[in-house]
Amino acid sequence: GDSVTQMEGPVTLSEEAFLTINCTYTATGYPSLFWYVQYPGEGLQLLLKATKADDKGSNKGFEATYRKETTSFHLEKGSVQVSDSAVYFCALSDQGYSTLTFGKGTMLLVSP
Amino acid sequence: SAVISQKPSRDICQRGTSLTIQCQVDSQVTMMFWYRQQPGQSLTLIATANQGSEATYESGFVIDKFPISRPNLTFSTLTVSNMSPEDSSIYLCSVDGTVTREAFFGQGTRLTVV
Protein backbone atom coordinates (compact mmCIF):
# COMPACT_ATOMS: atom_id res chain seq x y z
CA GLY A 1 0.00 0.00 0.00
CA ASP A 2 0.88 3.65 -0.07
CA SER A 3 3.23 5.04 2.53
CA VAL A 4 5.06 8.24 3.38
CA THR A 5 8.29 8.48 5.34
CA GLN A 6 9.56 11.76 6.69
CA MET A 7 12.44 12.63 8.90
CA GLU A 8 12.09 12.38 12.64
CA GLY A 9 11.90 15.52 14.67
CA PRO A 10 12.12 17.78 16.37
CA VAL A 11 14.20 19.89 14.05
CA THR A 12 15.67 22.79 15.98
CA LEU A 13 17.02 25.79 14.08
CA SER A 14 18.00 29.36 14.70
CA GLU A 15 16.15 32.11 12.94
CA GLU A 16 17.33 32.69 9.33
CA ALA A 17 18.78 29.18 9.05
CA PHE A 18 18.14 26.97 6.04
CA LEU A 19 15.51 24.28 6.45
CA THR A 20 15.18 20.90 4.82
CA ILE A 21 12.64 18.30 5.89
CA ASN A 22 13.02 15.07 3.96
CA CYS A 23 10.03 13.15 2.64
CA THR A 24 9.96 9.99 0.54
CA TYR A 25 6.98 8.01 -0.57
CA THR A 26 5.83 4.67 -1.90
CA ALA A 27 2.76 4.57 -4.10
CA THR A 28 1.23 2.85 -7.08
CA GLY A 29 0.60 5.04 -10.06
CA TYR A 30 1.24 8.76 -10.00
CA PRO A 31 0.11 10.32 -6.73
CA SER A 32 -0.32 13.96 -5.89
CA LEU A 33 2.00 15.17 -3.12
CA PHE A 34 1.31 17.64 -0.34
CA TRP A 35 2.85 19.39 2.60
CA TYR A 36 0.51 20.32 5.43
CA VAL A 37 1.40 22.46 8.43
CA GLN A 38 -0.16 22.43 11.87
CA TYR A 39 0.49 25.47 14.05
CA PRO A 40 0.00 25.05 17.79
CA GLY A 41 -3.68 24.73 18.69
CA GLU A 42 -4.84 24.83 15.07
CA GLY A 43 -5.96 22.38 12.41
CA LEU A 44 -3.88 21.20 9.49
CA GLN A 45 -3.46 23.70 6.68
CA LEU A 46 -2.29 22.97 3.17
CA LEU A 47 1.14 24.54 2.70
CA LEU A 48 1.90 23.48 -0.86
CA LYS A 49 1.24 20.74 -3.35
CA ALA A 50 2.50 19.19 -6.59
CA THR A 51 0.47 16.99 -8.87
CA LYS A 52 3.01 15.60 -11.33
CA ALA A 53 6.68 14.82 -11.68
CA ASP A 54 9.06 17.81 -11.68
CA ASP A 55 6.33 20.16 -10.45
CA LYS A 56 7.49 22.58 -7.79
CA GLY A 57 5.04 23.65 -5.13
CA SER A 58 5.75 26.87 -3.28
CA ASN A 59 4.12 29.03 -0.64
CA LYS A 60 5.27 31.44 2.09
CA GLY A 61 8.92 30.92 1.11
CA PHE A 62 8.65 27.13 1.33
CA GLU A 63 9.33 24.96 -1.71
CA ALA A 64 9.18 21.28 -2.59
CA THR A 65 9.82 19.56 -5.91
CA TYR A 66 8.12 16.33 -6.97
CA ARG A 67 10.99 13.95 -7.81
CA LYS A 68 9.65 10.79 -9.35
CA GLU A 69 13.08 9.24 -9.89
CA THR A 70 13.89 9.41 -6.18
CA THR A 71 10.24 9.24 -4.99
CA SER A 72 10.87 12.30 -2.87
CA PHE A 73 9.19 15.60 -2.01
CA HIS A 74 11.59 17.38 0.34
CA LEU A 75 10.46 20.61 1.95
CA GLU A 76 12.91 23.54 1.94
CA LYS A 77 13.01 27.12 3.08
CA GLY A 78 15.96 29.43 2.72
CA SER A 79 15.50 31.44 5.90
CA VAL A 80 13.18 30.26 8.66
CA GLN A 81 11.39 32.51 11.12
CA VAL A 82 10.20 31.92 14.65
CA SER A 83 6.65 31.96 13.29
CA ASP A 84 7.45 28.87 11.19
CA SER A 85 7.55 26.75 14.35
CA ALA A 86 4.93 24.07 13.75
CA VAL A 87 4.48 20.44 12.82
CA TYR A 88 4.89 19.67 9.12
CA PHE A 89 3.22 16.68 7.48
CA CYS A 90 4.09 15.20 4.11
CA ALA A 91 1.17 13.43 2.44
CA LEU A 92 0.13 11.81 -0.79
CA SER A 93 -3.09 10.99 -2.55
CA ASP A 94 -3.67 8.68 -5.44
CA GLN A 95 -7.47 8.77 -5.14
CA GLY A 96 -8.17 12.43 -5.52
CA TYR A 97 -7.36 15.15 -3.06
CA SER A 98 -9.35 14.09 -0.04
CA THR A 99 -8.14 10.63 0.92
CA LEU A 100 -4.62 11.21 2.12
CA THR A 101 -1.77 9.05 3.34
CA PHE A 102 0.35 10.99 5.83
CA GLY A 103 3.84 10.80 7.19
CA LYS A 104 4.30 10.96 10.95
CA GLY A 105 4.96 14.67 10.98
CA THR A 106 8.10 16.63 11.80
CA MET A 107 8.11 19.25 14.51
CA LEU A 108 10.12 22.37 13.67
CA LEU A 109 11.28 24.64 16.46
CA VAL A 110 12.84 27.95 15.48
CA SER A 111 14.57 30.05 18.13
CA PRO A 112 15.35 33.77 17.88
CA SER B 1 -12.06 27.46 1.43
CA ALA B 2 -14.02 25.62 4.09
CA VAL B 3 -14.08 26.48 7.78
CA ILE B 4 -14.50 23.48 10.04
CA SER B 5 -15.45 23.62 13.71
CA GLN B 6 -14.78 20.59 15.82
CA LYS B 7 -16.06 19.99 19.35
CA PRO B 8 -14.79 19.27 21.89
CA SER B 9 -11.22 20.44 21.36
CA ARG B 10 -10.05 18.09 24.09
CA ASP B 11 -11.43 15.72 26.68
CA ILE B 12 -10.33 13.31 29.35
CA CYS B 13 -12.59 10.27 29.61
CA GLN B 14 -12.90 7.19 31.75
CA ARG B 15 -12.32 3.82 30.16
CA GLY B 16 -15.50 2.05 29.14
CA THR B 17 -17.35 5.25 28.34
CA SER B 18 -18.11 6.80 24.93
CA LEU B 19 -17.39 10.23 23.48
CA THR B 20 -19.10 11.88 20.53
CA ILE B 21 -17.10 14.38 18.49
CA GLN B 22 -18.94 16.91 16.39
CA CYS B 23 -17.79 18.42 13.09
CA GLN B 24 -19.56 21.43 11.60
CA VAL B 25 -18.66 22.88 8.18
CA ASP B 26 -19.57 26.35 6.99
CA SER B 27 -20.61 25.11 3.55
CA GLN B 28 -22.28 22.07 2.06
CA VAL B 29 -19.88 19.27 1.21
CA THR B 30 -20.44 15.86 -0.28
CA MET B 31 -17.86 13.89 1.62
CA MET B 32 -16.50 14.24 5.12
CA PHE B 33 -13.59 12.27 6.48
CA TRP B 34 -12.48 11.24 9.94
CA TYR B 35 -8.81 10.69 10.77
CA ARG B 36 -7.00 9.50 13.88
CA GLN B 37 -3.52 10.52 14.94
CA GLN B 38 -2.10 8.30 17.64
CA PRO B 39 0.84 9.63 19.66
CA GLY B 40 3.97 9.72 17.52
CA GLN B 41 2.14 8.24 14.55
CA SER B 42 0.79 9.34 11.19
CA LEU B 43 -2.75 10.47 10.61
CA THR B 44 -4.80 7.43 9.64
CA LEU B 45 -8.11 7.57 7.83
CA ILE B 46 -10.89 6.02 9.88
CA ALA B 47 -13.85 6.40 7.53
CA THR B 48 -15.52 8.42 4.81
CA ALA B 49 -19.00 9.77 5.53
CA ASN B 50 -21.46 10.64 2.76
CA GLN B 51 -24.78 12.20 3.53
CA GLY B 52 -27.65 9.75 3.28
CA SER B 53 -25.60 6.59 3.34
CA GLU B 54 -23.60 4.54 5.80
CA ALA B 55 -20.01 5.50 6.35
CA THR B 56 -17.28 3.56 4.60
CA TYR B 57 -14.67 2.29 7.05
CA GLU B 58 -11.00 1.64 6.39
CA SER B 59 -9.33 -1.61 7.27
CA GLY B 60 -8.94 -1.96 11.01
CA PHE B 61 -11.88 0.28 11.89
CA VAL B 62 -15.43 -0.96 12.53
CA ILE B 63 -18.79 0.70 12.90
CA ASP B 64 -19.46 -0.73 16.36
CA LYS B 65 -16.37 0.97 17.72
CA PHE B 66 -16.56 4.20 15.69
CA PRO B 67 -20.17 4.87 14.73
CA ILE B 68 -20.56 7.88 12.45
CA SER B 69 -23.58 9.97 11.67
CA ARG B 70 -24.00 12.31 8.69
CA PRO B 71 -27.47 13.81 8.99
CA ASN B 72 -26.93 16.64 6.49
CA LEU B 73 -24.37 18.19 4.16
CA THR B 74 -22.71 20.38 6.81
CA PHE B 75 -22.48 18.17 9.88
CA SER B 76 -21.09 14.85 11.05
CA THR B 77 -20.33 13.11 14.32
CA LEU B 78 -17.84 10.43 15.24
CA THR B 79 -18.38 8.41 18.41
CA VAL B 80 -15.53 6.56 20.08
CA SER B 81 -17.27 3.75 21.94
CA ASN B 82 -16.28 1.69 24.97
CA MET B 83 -13.01 3.58 25.20
CA SER B 84 -9.70 2.16 26.35
CA PRO B 85 -6.38 3.95 26.88
CA GLU B 86 -5.35 2.79 23.38
CA ASP B 87 -7.99 5.15 21.98
CA SER B 88 -6.07 8.15 23.30
CA SER B 89 -5.40 10.10 20.11
CA ILE B 90 -6.17 13.24 18.21
CA TYR B 91 -9.26 12.83 16.03
CA LEU B 92 -9.63 15.11 13.02
CA CYS B 93 -12.50 15.90 10.71
CA SER B 94 -11.73 16.75 7.09
CA VAL B 95 -13.68 17.80 4.02
CA ASP B 96 -12.98 17.93 0.34
CA GLY B 97 -12.60 21.44 -1.04
CA THR B 98 -14.18 20.60 -4.35
CA VAL B 99 -13.28 23.88 -6.04
CA THR B 100 -9.71 24.20 -4.79
CA ARG B 101 -9.07 20.44 -4.78
CA GLU B 102 -7.51 20.30 -1.38
CA ALA B 103 -8.51 18.77 1.92
CA PHE B 104 -9.51 21.06 4.79
CA PHE B 105 -9.16 20.02 8.41
CA GLY B 106 -10.70 20.90 11.71
CA GLN B 107 -8.45 21.74 14.65
CA GLY B 108 -8.83 18.25 16.03
CA THR B 109 -10.08 16.70 19.25
CA ARG B 110 -7.40 15.58 21.67
CA LEU B 111 -8.78 12.59 23.57
CA THR B 112 -7.15 11.09 26.65
CA VAL B 113 -8.62 7.91 28.11
CA VAL B 114 -7.70 7.10 31.69
mmCIF file of C-alpha atoms in Angstrom:
data_model
loop_
_atom_site.group_PDB
_atom_site.id
_atom_site.type_symbol
_atom_site.label_atom_id
_atom_site.label_comp_id
_atom_site.label_asym_id
_atom_site.label_seq_id
_atom_site.Cartn_x
_atom_site.Cartn_y
_atom_site.Cartn_z
ATOM 1 C CA GLY A 1 0.000 0.000 0.000
ATOM 2 C CA ASP A 2 0.875 3.647 -0.072
ATOM 3 C CA SER A 3 3.234 5.042 2.532
ATOM 4 C CA VAL A 4 5.062 8.244 3.378
ATOM 5 C CA THR A 5 8.288 8.477 5.343
ATOM 6 C CA GLN A 6 9.556 11.761 6.695
ATOM 7 C CA MET A 7 12.443 12.634 8.903
ATOM 8 C CA GLU A 8 12.090 12.378 12.638
ATOM 9 C CA GLY A 9 11.896 15.517 14.665
ATOM 10 C CA PRO A 10 12.116 17.778 16.371
ATOM 11 C CA VAL A 11 14.203 19.893 14.052
ATOM 12 C CA THR A 12 15.671 22.791 15.984
ATOM 13 C CA LEU A 13 17.016 25.787 14.078
ATOM 14 C CA SER A 14 17.996 29.363 14.702
ATOM 15 C CA GLU A 15 16.155 32.112 12.940
ATOM 16 C CA GLU A 16 17.329 32.687 9.332
ATOM 17 C CA ALA A 17 18.779 29.185 9.054
ATOM 18 C CA PHE A 18 18.142 26.974 6.038
ATOM 19 C CA LEU A 19 15.509 24.284 6.448
ATOM 20 C CA THR A 20 15.181 20.895 4.819
ATOM 21 C CA ILE A 21 12.645 18.304 5.890
ATOM 22 C CA ASN A 22 13.016 15.071 3.959
ATOM 23 C CA CYS A 23 10.031 13.152 2.642
ATOM 24 C CA THR A 24 9.962 9.990 0.542
ATOM 25 C CA TYR A 25 6.977 8.006 -0.574
ATOM 26 C CA THR A 26 5.825 4.671 -1.902
ATOM 27 C CA ALA A 27 2.761 4.572 -4.104
ATOM 28 C CA THR A 28 1.234 2.852 -7.077
ATOM 29 C CA GLY A 29 0.601 5.042 -10.057
ATOM 30 C CA TYR A 30 1.238 8.765 -10.000
ATOM 31 C CA PRO A 31 0.113 10.318 -6.731
ATOM 32 C CA SER A 32 -0.320 13.962 -5.887
ATOM 33 C CA LEU A 33 1.997 15.167 -3.120
ATOM 34 C CA PHE A 34 1.314 17.640 -0.344
ATOM 35 C CA TRP A 35 2.853 19.386 2.601
ATOM 36 C CA TYR A 36 0.508 20.318 5.426
ATOM 37 C CA VAL A 37 1.402 22.463 8.430
ATOM 38 C CA GLN A 38 -0.157 22.430 11.870
ATOM 39 C CA TYR A 39 0.487 25.469 14.047
ATOM 40 C CA PRO A 40 0.001 25.051 17.791
ATOM 41 C CA GLY A 41 -3.679 24.728 18.685
ATOM 42 C CA GLU A 42 -4.843 24.830 15.068
ATOM 43 C CA GLY A 43 -5.961 22.384 12.410
ATOM 44 C CA LEU A 44 -3.878 21.203 9.493
ATOM 45 C CA GLN A 45 -3.459 23.703 6.677
ATOM 46 C CA LEU A 46 -2.293 22.971 3.172
ATOM 47 C CA LEU A 47 1.143 24.543 2.702
ATOM 48 C CA LEU A 48 1.900 23.481 -0.860
ATOM 49 C CA LYS A 49 1.244 20.737 -3.353
ATOM 50 C CA ALA A 50 2.499 19.185 -6.587
ATOM 51 C CA THR A 51 0.474 16.994 -8.868
ATOM 52 C CA LYS A 52 3.005 15.600 -11.330
ATOM 53 C CA ALA A 53 6.679 14.817 -11.678
ATOM 54 C CA ASP A 54 9.056 17.814 -11.684
ATOM 55 C CA ASP A 55 6.326 20.162 -10.450
ATOM 56 C CA LYS A 56 7.489 22.580 -7.786
ATOM 57 C CA GLY A 57 5.038 23.650 -5.134
ATOM 58 C CA SER A 58 5.749 26.867 -3.281
ATOM 59 C CA ASN A 59 4.121 29.028 -0.642
ATOM 60 C CA LYS A 60 5.275 31.444 2.094
ATOM 61 C CA GLY A 61 8.915 30.919 1.107
ATOM 62 C CA PHE A 62 8.649 27.128 1.330
ATOM 63 C CA GLU A 63 9.330 24.958 -1.711
ATOM 64 C CA ALA A 64 9.179 21.283 -2.594
ATOM 65 C CA THR A 65 9.824 19.558 -5.908
ATOM 66 C CA TYR A 66 8.121 16.326 -6.969
ATOM 67 C CA ARG A 67 10.988 13.954 -7.814
ATOM 68 C CA LYS A 68 9.653 10.788 -9.350
ATOM 69 C CA GLU A 69 13.079 9.238 -9.888
ATOM 70 C CA THR A 70 13.888 9.408 -6.184
ATOM 71 C CA THR A 71 10.237 9.244 -4.992
ATOM 72 C CA SER A 72 10.871 12.300 -2.869
ATOM 73 C CA PHE A 73 9.195 15.603 -2.014
ATOM 74 C CA HIS A 74 11.590 17.377 0.342
ATOM 75 C CA LEU A 75 10.464 20.612 1.954
ATOM 76 C CA GLU A 76 12.908 23.540 1.938
ATOM 77 C CA LYS A 77 13.015 27.124 3.080
ATOM 78 C CA GLY A 78 15.965 29.429 2.715
ATOM 79 C CA SER A 79 15.500 31.439 5.898
ATOM 80 C CA VAL A 80 13.177 30.260 8.657
ATOM 81 C CA GLN A 81 11.391 32.509 11.117
ATOM 82 C CA VAL A 82 10.205 31.918 14.652
ATOM 83 C CA SER A 83 6.652 31.961 13.292
ATOM 84 C CA ASP A 84 7.447 28.868 11.194
ATOM 85 C CA SER A 85 7.547 26.753 14.349
ATOM 86 C CA ALA A 86 4.932 24.075 13.746
ATOM 87 C CA VAL A 87 4.480 20.436 12.820
ATOM 88 C CA TYR A 88 4.891 19.667 9.124
ATOM 89 C CA PHE A 89 3.216 16.678 7.480
ATOM 90 C CA CYS A 90 4.087 15.200 4.112
ATOM 91 C CA ALA A 91 1.175 13.433 2.436
ATOM 92 C CA LEU A 92 0.131 11.814 -0.791
ATOM 93 C CA SER A 93 -3.089 10.987 -2.550
ATOM 94 C CA ASP A 94 -3.673 8.677 -5.445
ATOM 95 C CA GLN A 95 -7.467 8.769 -5.139
ATOM 96 C CA GLY A 96 -8.173 12.435 -5.521
ATOM 97 C CA TYR A 97 -7.355 15.151 -3.058
ATOM 98 C CA SER A 98 -9.349 14.087 -0.043
ATOM 99 C CA THR A 99 -8.139 10.630 0.920
ATOM 100 C CA LEU A 100 -4.618 11.208 2.118
ATOM 101 C CA THR A 101 -1.767 9.052 3.342
ATOM 102 C CA PHE A 102 0.346 10.990 5.831
ATOM 103 C CA GLY A 103 3.837 10.796 7.188
ATOM 104 C CA LYS A 104 4.300 10.959 10.952
ATOM 105 C CA GLY A 105 4.963 14.666 10.979
ATOM 106 C CA THR A 106 8.104 16.629 11.801
ATOM 107 C CA MET A 107 8.110 19.251 14.513
ATOM 108 C CA LEU A 108 10.119 22.370 13.672
ATOM 109 C CA LEU A 109 11.280 24.640 16.461
ATOM 110 C CA VAL A 110 12.842 27.947 15.481
ATOM 111 C CA SER A 111 14.574 30.045 18.130
ATOM 112 C CA PRO A 112 15.350 33.773 17.885
ATOM 113 C CA SER B 1 -12.062 27.458 1.430
ATOM 114 C CA ALA B 2 -14.016 25.623 4.093
ATOM 115 C CA VAL B 3 -14.083 26.480 7.783
ATOM 116 C CA ILE B 4 -14.501 23.482 10.044
ATOM 117 C CA SER B 5 -15.446 23.618 13.710
ATOM 118 C CA GLN B 6 -14.783 20.592 15.825
ATOM 119 C CA LYS B 7 -16.062 19.990 19.354
ATOM 120 C CA PRO B 8 -14.787 19.271 21.891
ATOM 121 C CA SER B 9 -11.225 20.441 21.360
ATOM 122 C CA ARG B 10 -10.045 18.088 24.087
ATOM 123 C CA ASP B 11 -11.435 15.722 26.676
ATOM 124 C CA ILE B 12 -10.326 13.309 29.352
ATOM 125 C CA CYS B 13 -12.587 10.273 29.612
ATOM 126 C CA GLN B 14 -12.901 7.189 31.754
ATOM 127 C CA ARG B 15 -12.324 3.821 30.155
ATOM 128 C CA GLY B 16 -15.501 2.048 29.141
ATOM 129 C CA THR B 17 -17.352 5.254 28.335
ATOM 130 C CA SER B 18 -18.107 6.802 24.933
ATOM 131 C CA LEU B 19 -17.386 10.231 23.481
ATOM 132 C CA THR B 20 -19.096 11.882 20.528
ATOM 133 C CA ILE B 21 -17.097 14.381 18.493
ATOM 134 C CA GLN B 22 -18.938 16.914 16.390
ATOM 135 C CA CYS B 23 -17.792 18.422 13.094
ATOM 136 C CA GLN B 24 -19.561 21.431 11.595
ATOM 137 C CA VAL B 25 -18.658 22.882 8.176
ATOM 138 C CA ASP B 26 -19.572 26.353 6.993
ATOM 139 C CA SER B 27 -20.612 25.115 3.546
ATOM 140 C CA GLN B 28 -22.280 22.068 2.061
ATOM 141 C CA VAL B 29 -19.881 19.268 1.214
ATOM 142 C CA THR B 30 -20.443 15.860 -0.277
ATOM 143 C CA MET B 31 -17.858 13.892 1.619
ATOM 144 C CA MET B 32 -16.502 14.240 5.120
ATOM 145 C CA PHE B 33 -13.589 12.268 6.480
ATOM 146 C CA TRP B 34 -12.482 11.237 9.942
ATOM 147 C CA TYR B 35 -8.814 10.692 10.772
ATOM 148 C CA ARG B 36 -7.000 9.496 13.875
ATOM 149 C CA GLN B 37 -3.519 10.525 14.942
ATOM 150 C CA GLN B 38 -2.101 8.304 17.641
ATOM 151 C CA PRO B 39 0.835 9.632 19.661
ATOM 152 C CA GLY B 40 3.967 9.723 17.524
ATOM 153 C CA GLN B 41 2.137 8.236 14.550
ATOM 154 C CA SER B 42 0.785 9.341 11.189
ATOM 155 C CA LEU B 43 -2.751 10.470 10.606
ATOM 156 C CA THR B 44 -4.802 7.431 9.637
ATOM 157 C CA LEU B 45 -8.115 7.568 7.826
ATOM 158 C CA ILE B 46 -10.895 6.025 9.884
ATOM 159 C CA ALA B 47 -13.847 6.398 7.535
ATOM 160 C CA THR B 48 -15.523 8.423 4.811
ATOM 161 C CA ALA B 49 -18.996 9.774 5.526
ATOM 162 C CA ASN B 50 -21.455 10.640 2.762
ATOM 163 C CA GLN B 51 -24.780 12.199 3.531
ATOM 164 C CA GLY B 52 -27.654 9.752 3.276
ATOM 165 C CA SER B 53 -25.602 6.588 3.345
ATOM 166 C CA GLU B 54 -23.604 4.545 5.796
ATOM 167 C CA ALA B 55 -20.011 5.504 6.345
ATOM 168 C CA THR B 56 -17.277 3.555 4.597
ATOM 169 C CA TYR B 57 -14.671 2.293 7.047
ATOM 170 C CA GLU B 58 -10.998 1.645 6.391
ATOM 171 C CA SER B 59 -9.330 -1.605 7.270
ATOM 172 C CA GLY B 60 -8.941 -1.957 11.007
ATOM 173 C CA PHE B 61 -11.883 0.282 11.892
ATOM 174 C CA VAL B 62 -15.430 -0.961 12.527
ATOM 175 C CA ILE B 63 -18.788 0.705 12.905
ATOM 176 C CA ASP B 64 -19.458 -0.732 16.364
ATOM 177 C CA LYS B 65 -16.366 0.971 17.720
ATOM 178 C CA PHE B 66 -16.556 4.197 15.692
ATOM 179 C CA PRO B 67 -20.172 4.873 14.726
ATOM 180 C CA ILE B 68 -20.557 7.884 12.451
ATOM 181 C CA SER B 69 -23.578 9.974 11.669
ATOM 182 C CA ARG B 70 -24.002 12.307 8.692
ATOM 183 C CA PRO B 71 -27.472 13.812 8.985
ATOM 184 C CA ASN B 72 -26.927 16.637 6.489
ATOM 185 C CA LEU B 73 -24.366 18.186 4.156
ATOM 186 C CA THR B 74 -22.708 20.380 6.809
ATOM 187 C CA PHE B 75 -22.484 18.169 9.883
ATOM 188 C CA SER B 76 -21.085 14.851 11.050
ATOM 189 C CA THR B 77 -20.329 13.114 14.323
ATOM 190 C CA LEU B 78 -17.841 10.425 15.244
ATOM 191 C CA THR B 79 -18.385 8.412 18.412
ATOM 192 C CA VAL B 80 -15.535 6.564 20.084
ATOM 193 C CA SER B 81 -17.272 3.747 21.938
ATOM 194 C CA ASN B 82 -16.277 1.691 24.970
ATOM 195 C CA MET B 83 -13.012 3.577 25.202
ATOM 196 C CA SER B 84 -9.705 2.162 26.351
ATOM 197 C CA PRO B 85 -6.377 3.949 26.878
ATOM 198 C CA GLU B 86 -5.351 2.789 23.384
ATOM 199 C CA ASP B 87 -7.987 5.151 21.981
ATOM 200 C CA SER B 88 -6.066 8.149 23.301
ATOM 201 C CA SER B 89 -5.404 10.104 20.113
ATOM 202 C CA ILE B 90 -6.173 13.241 18.207
ATOM 203 C CA TYR B 91 -9.261 12.828 16.029
ATOM 204 C CA LEU B 92 -9.629 15.113 13.023
ATOM 205 C CA CYS B 93 -12.495 15.897 10.712
ATOM 206 C CA SER B 94 -11.730 16.749 7.093
ATOM 207 C CA VAL B 95 -13.678 17.803 4.018
ATOM 208 C CA ASP B 96 -12.979 17.935 0.336
ATOM 209 C CA GLY B 97 -12.597 21.441 -1.044
ATOM 210 C CA THR B 98 -14.180 20.605 -4.353
ATOM 211 C CA VAL B 99 -13.278 23.875 -6.045
ATOM 212 C CA THR B 100 -9.711 24.202 -4.790
ATOM 213 C CA ARG B 101 -9.073 20.439 -4.780
ATOM 214 C CA GLU B 102 -7.506 20.301 -1.379
ATOM 215 C CA ALA B 103 -8.508 18.770 1.922
ATOM 216 C CA PHE B 104 -9.506 21.064 4.795
ATOM 217 C CA PHE B 105 -9.162 20.020 8.408
ATOM 218 C CA GLY B 106 -10.699 20.901 11.709
ATOM 219 C CA GLN B 107 -8.453 21.741 14.648
ATOM 220 C CA GLY B 108 -8.834 18.246 16.034
ATOM 221 C CA THR B 109 -10.080 16.700 19.252
ATOM 222 C CA ARG B 110 -7.405 15.575 21.673
ATOM 223 C CA LEU B 111 -8.781 12.590 23.571
ATOM 224 C CA THR B 112 -7.150 11.092 26.651
ATOM 225 C CA VAL B 113 -8.619 7.909 28.110
ATOM 226 C CA VAL B 114 -7.701 7.105 31.692
#
